[in-house]
GROMACS .gro file of N, CA and C in nm:
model
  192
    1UNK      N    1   0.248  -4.370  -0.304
    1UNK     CA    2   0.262  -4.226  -0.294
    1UNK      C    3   0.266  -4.190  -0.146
    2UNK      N    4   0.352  -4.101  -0.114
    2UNK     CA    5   0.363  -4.085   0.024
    2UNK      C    6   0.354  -3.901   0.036
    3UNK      N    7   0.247  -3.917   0.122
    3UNK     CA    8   0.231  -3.693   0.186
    3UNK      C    9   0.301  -3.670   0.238
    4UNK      N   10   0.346  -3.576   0.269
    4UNK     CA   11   0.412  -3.575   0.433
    4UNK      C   12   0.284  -3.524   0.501
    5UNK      N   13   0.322  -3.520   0.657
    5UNK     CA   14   0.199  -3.502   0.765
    5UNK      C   15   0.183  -3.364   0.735
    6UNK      N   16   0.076  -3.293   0.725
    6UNK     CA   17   0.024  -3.104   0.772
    6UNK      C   18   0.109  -3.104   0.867
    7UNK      N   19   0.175  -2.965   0.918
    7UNK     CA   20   0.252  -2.939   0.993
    7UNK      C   21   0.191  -2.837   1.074
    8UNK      N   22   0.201  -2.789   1.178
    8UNK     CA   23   0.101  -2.670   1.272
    8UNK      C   24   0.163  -2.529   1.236
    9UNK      N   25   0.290  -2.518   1.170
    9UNK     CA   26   0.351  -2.429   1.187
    9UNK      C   27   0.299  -2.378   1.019
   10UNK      N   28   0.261  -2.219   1.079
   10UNK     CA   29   0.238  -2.168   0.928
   10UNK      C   30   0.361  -1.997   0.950
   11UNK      N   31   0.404  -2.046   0.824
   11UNK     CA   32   0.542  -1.909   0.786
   11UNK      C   33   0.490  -1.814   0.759
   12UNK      N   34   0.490  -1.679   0.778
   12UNK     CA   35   0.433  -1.524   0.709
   12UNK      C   36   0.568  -1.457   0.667
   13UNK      N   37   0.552  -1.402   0.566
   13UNK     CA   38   0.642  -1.304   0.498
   13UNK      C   39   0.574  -1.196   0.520
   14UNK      N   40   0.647  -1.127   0.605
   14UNK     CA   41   0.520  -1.003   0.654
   14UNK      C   42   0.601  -0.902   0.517
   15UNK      N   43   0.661  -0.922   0.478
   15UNK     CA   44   0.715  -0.762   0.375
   15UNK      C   45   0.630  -0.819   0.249
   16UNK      N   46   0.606  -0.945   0.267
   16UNK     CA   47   0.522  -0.968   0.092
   16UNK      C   48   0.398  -0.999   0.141
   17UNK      N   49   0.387  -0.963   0.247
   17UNK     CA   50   0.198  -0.962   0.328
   17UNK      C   51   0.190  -0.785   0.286
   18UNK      N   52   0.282  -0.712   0.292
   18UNK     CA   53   0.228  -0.600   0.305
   18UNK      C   54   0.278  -0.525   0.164
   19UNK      N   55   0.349  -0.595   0.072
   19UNK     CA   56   0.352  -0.567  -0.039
   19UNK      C   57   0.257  -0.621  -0.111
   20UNK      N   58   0.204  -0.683  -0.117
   20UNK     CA   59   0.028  -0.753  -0.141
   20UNK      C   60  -0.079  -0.621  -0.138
   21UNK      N   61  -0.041  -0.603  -0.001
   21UNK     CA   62  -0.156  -0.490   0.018
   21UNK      C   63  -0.130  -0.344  -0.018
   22UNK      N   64   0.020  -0.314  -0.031
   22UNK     CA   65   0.046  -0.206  -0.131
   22UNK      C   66  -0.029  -0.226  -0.264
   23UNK      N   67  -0.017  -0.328  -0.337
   23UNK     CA   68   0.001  -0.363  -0.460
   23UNK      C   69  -0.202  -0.370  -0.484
   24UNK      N   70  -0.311  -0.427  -0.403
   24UNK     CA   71  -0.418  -0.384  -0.372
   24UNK      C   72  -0.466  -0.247  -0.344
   25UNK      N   73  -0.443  -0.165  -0.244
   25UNK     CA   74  -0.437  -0.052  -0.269
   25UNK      C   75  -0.424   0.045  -0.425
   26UNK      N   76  -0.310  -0.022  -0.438
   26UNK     CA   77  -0.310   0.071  -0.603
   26UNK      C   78  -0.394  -0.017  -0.692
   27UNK      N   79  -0.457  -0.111  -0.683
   27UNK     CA   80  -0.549  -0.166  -0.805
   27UNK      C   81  -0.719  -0.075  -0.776
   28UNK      N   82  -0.708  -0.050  -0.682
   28UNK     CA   83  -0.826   0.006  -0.579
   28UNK      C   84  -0.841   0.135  -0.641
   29UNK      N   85  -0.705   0.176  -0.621
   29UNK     CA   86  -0.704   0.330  -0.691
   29UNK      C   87  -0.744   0.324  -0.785
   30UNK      N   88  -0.652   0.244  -0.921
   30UNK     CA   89  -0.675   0.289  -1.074
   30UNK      C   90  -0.835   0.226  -1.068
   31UNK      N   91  -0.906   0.164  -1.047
   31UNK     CA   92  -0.990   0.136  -1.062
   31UNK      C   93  -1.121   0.255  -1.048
   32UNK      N   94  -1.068   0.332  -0.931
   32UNK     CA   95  -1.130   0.429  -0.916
   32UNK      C   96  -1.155   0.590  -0.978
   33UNK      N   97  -0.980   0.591  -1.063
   33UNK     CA   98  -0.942   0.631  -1.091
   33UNK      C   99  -1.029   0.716  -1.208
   34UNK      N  100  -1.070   0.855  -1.265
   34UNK     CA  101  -1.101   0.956  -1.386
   34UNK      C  102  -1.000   0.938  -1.500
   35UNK      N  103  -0.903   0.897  -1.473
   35UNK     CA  104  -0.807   0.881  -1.595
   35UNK      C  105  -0.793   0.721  -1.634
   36UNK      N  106  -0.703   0.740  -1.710
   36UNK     CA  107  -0.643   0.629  -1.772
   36UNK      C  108  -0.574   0.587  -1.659
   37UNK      N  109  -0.481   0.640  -1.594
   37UNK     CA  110  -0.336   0.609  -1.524
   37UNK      C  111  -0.355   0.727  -1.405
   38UNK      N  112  -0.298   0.702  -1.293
   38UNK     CA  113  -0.266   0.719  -1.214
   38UNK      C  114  -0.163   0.793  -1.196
   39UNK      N  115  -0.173   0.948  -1.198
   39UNK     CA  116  -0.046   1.033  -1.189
   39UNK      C  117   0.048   1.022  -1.082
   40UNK      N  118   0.210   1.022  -1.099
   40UNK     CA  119   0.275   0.997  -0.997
   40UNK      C  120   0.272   1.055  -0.837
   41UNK      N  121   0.164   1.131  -0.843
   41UNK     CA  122   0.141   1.192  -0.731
   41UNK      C  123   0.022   1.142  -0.652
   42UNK      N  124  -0.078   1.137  -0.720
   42UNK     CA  125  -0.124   0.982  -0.670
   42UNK      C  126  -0.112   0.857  -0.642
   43UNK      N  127  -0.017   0.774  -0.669
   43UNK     CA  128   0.072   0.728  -0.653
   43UNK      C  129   0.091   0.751  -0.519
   44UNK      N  130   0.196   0.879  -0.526
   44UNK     CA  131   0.227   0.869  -0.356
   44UNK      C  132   0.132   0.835  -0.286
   45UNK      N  133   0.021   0.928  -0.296
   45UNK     CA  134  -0.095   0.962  -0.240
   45UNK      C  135  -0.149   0.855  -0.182
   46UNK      N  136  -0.188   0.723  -0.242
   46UNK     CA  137  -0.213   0.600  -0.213
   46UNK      C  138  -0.095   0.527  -0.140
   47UNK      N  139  -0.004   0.539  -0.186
   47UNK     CA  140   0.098   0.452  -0.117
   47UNK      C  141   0.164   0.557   0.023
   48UNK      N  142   0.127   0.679   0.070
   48UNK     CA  143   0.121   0.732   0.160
   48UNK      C  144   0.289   0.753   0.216
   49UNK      N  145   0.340   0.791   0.074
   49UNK     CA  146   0.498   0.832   0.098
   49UNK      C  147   0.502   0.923   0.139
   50UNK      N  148   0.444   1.043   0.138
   50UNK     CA  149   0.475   1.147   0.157
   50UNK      C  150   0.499   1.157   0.347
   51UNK      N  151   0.379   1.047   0.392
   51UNK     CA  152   0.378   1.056   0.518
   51UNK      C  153   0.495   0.958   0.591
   52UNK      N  154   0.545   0.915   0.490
   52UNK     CA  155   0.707   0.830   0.523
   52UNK      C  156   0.807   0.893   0.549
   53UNK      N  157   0.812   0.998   0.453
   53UNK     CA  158   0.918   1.078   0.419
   53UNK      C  159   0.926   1.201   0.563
   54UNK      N  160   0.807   1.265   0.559
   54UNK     CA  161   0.766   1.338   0.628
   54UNK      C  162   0.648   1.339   0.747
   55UNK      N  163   0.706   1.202   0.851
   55UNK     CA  164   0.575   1.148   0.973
   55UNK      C  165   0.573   1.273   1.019
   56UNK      N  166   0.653   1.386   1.050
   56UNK     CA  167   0.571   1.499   1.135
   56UNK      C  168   0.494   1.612   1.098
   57UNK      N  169   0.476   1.600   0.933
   57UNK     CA  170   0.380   1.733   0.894
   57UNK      C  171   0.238   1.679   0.881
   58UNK      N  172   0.157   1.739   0.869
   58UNK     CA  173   0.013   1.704   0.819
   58UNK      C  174  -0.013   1.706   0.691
   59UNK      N  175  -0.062   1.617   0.619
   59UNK     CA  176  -0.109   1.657   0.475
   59UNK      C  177  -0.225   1.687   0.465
   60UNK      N  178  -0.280   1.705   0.624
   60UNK     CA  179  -0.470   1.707   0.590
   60UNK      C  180  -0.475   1.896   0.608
   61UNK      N  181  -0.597   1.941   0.488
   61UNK     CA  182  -0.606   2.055   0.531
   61UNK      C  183  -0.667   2.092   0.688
   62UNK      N  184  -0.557   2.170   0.760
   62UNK     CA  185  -0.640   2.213   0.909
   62UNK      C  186  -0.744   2.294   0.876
   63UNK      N  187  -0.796   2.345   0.806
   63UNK     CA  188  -0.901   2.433   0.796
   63UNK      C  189  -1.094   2.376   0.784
   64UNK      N  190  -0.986   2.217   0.757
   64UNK     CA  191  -1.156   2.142   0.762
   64UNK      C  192  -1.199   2.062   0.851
   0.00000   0.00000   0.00000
């Protein structure tokens, strides 16, 4: 039977490193979640589209 040698070089898929952590995030949620499911607006909410769509508005209330 023959190994090959460990190699030094390690590969990252940074779009499925960070689709991982999308995909965590939303287990985080429903888990946390009052309902059954996770309304599509939560959804965004967690996955923080809105601030994709729209980097220059605020979604935080200024009043607090």
């Amino acid at each position: 039977m023959h190994v090959a040698p460990a190699r030094g070089t390690a590969v990252q898929d940074h779009v499925a490193l960070a689709e991982i952590e999308l995909c965590g995030d939303l287990i985080i949620a429903a888990s946390a979640a009052r309902e059954d499911r996770l309304s599509p607006d939560e959804i965004d909410e967690v996955l923080k589209v809105a601030e994709e769509r729209f980097p220059h508005q605020r979604t935080e209330d200024p009043t607090t």
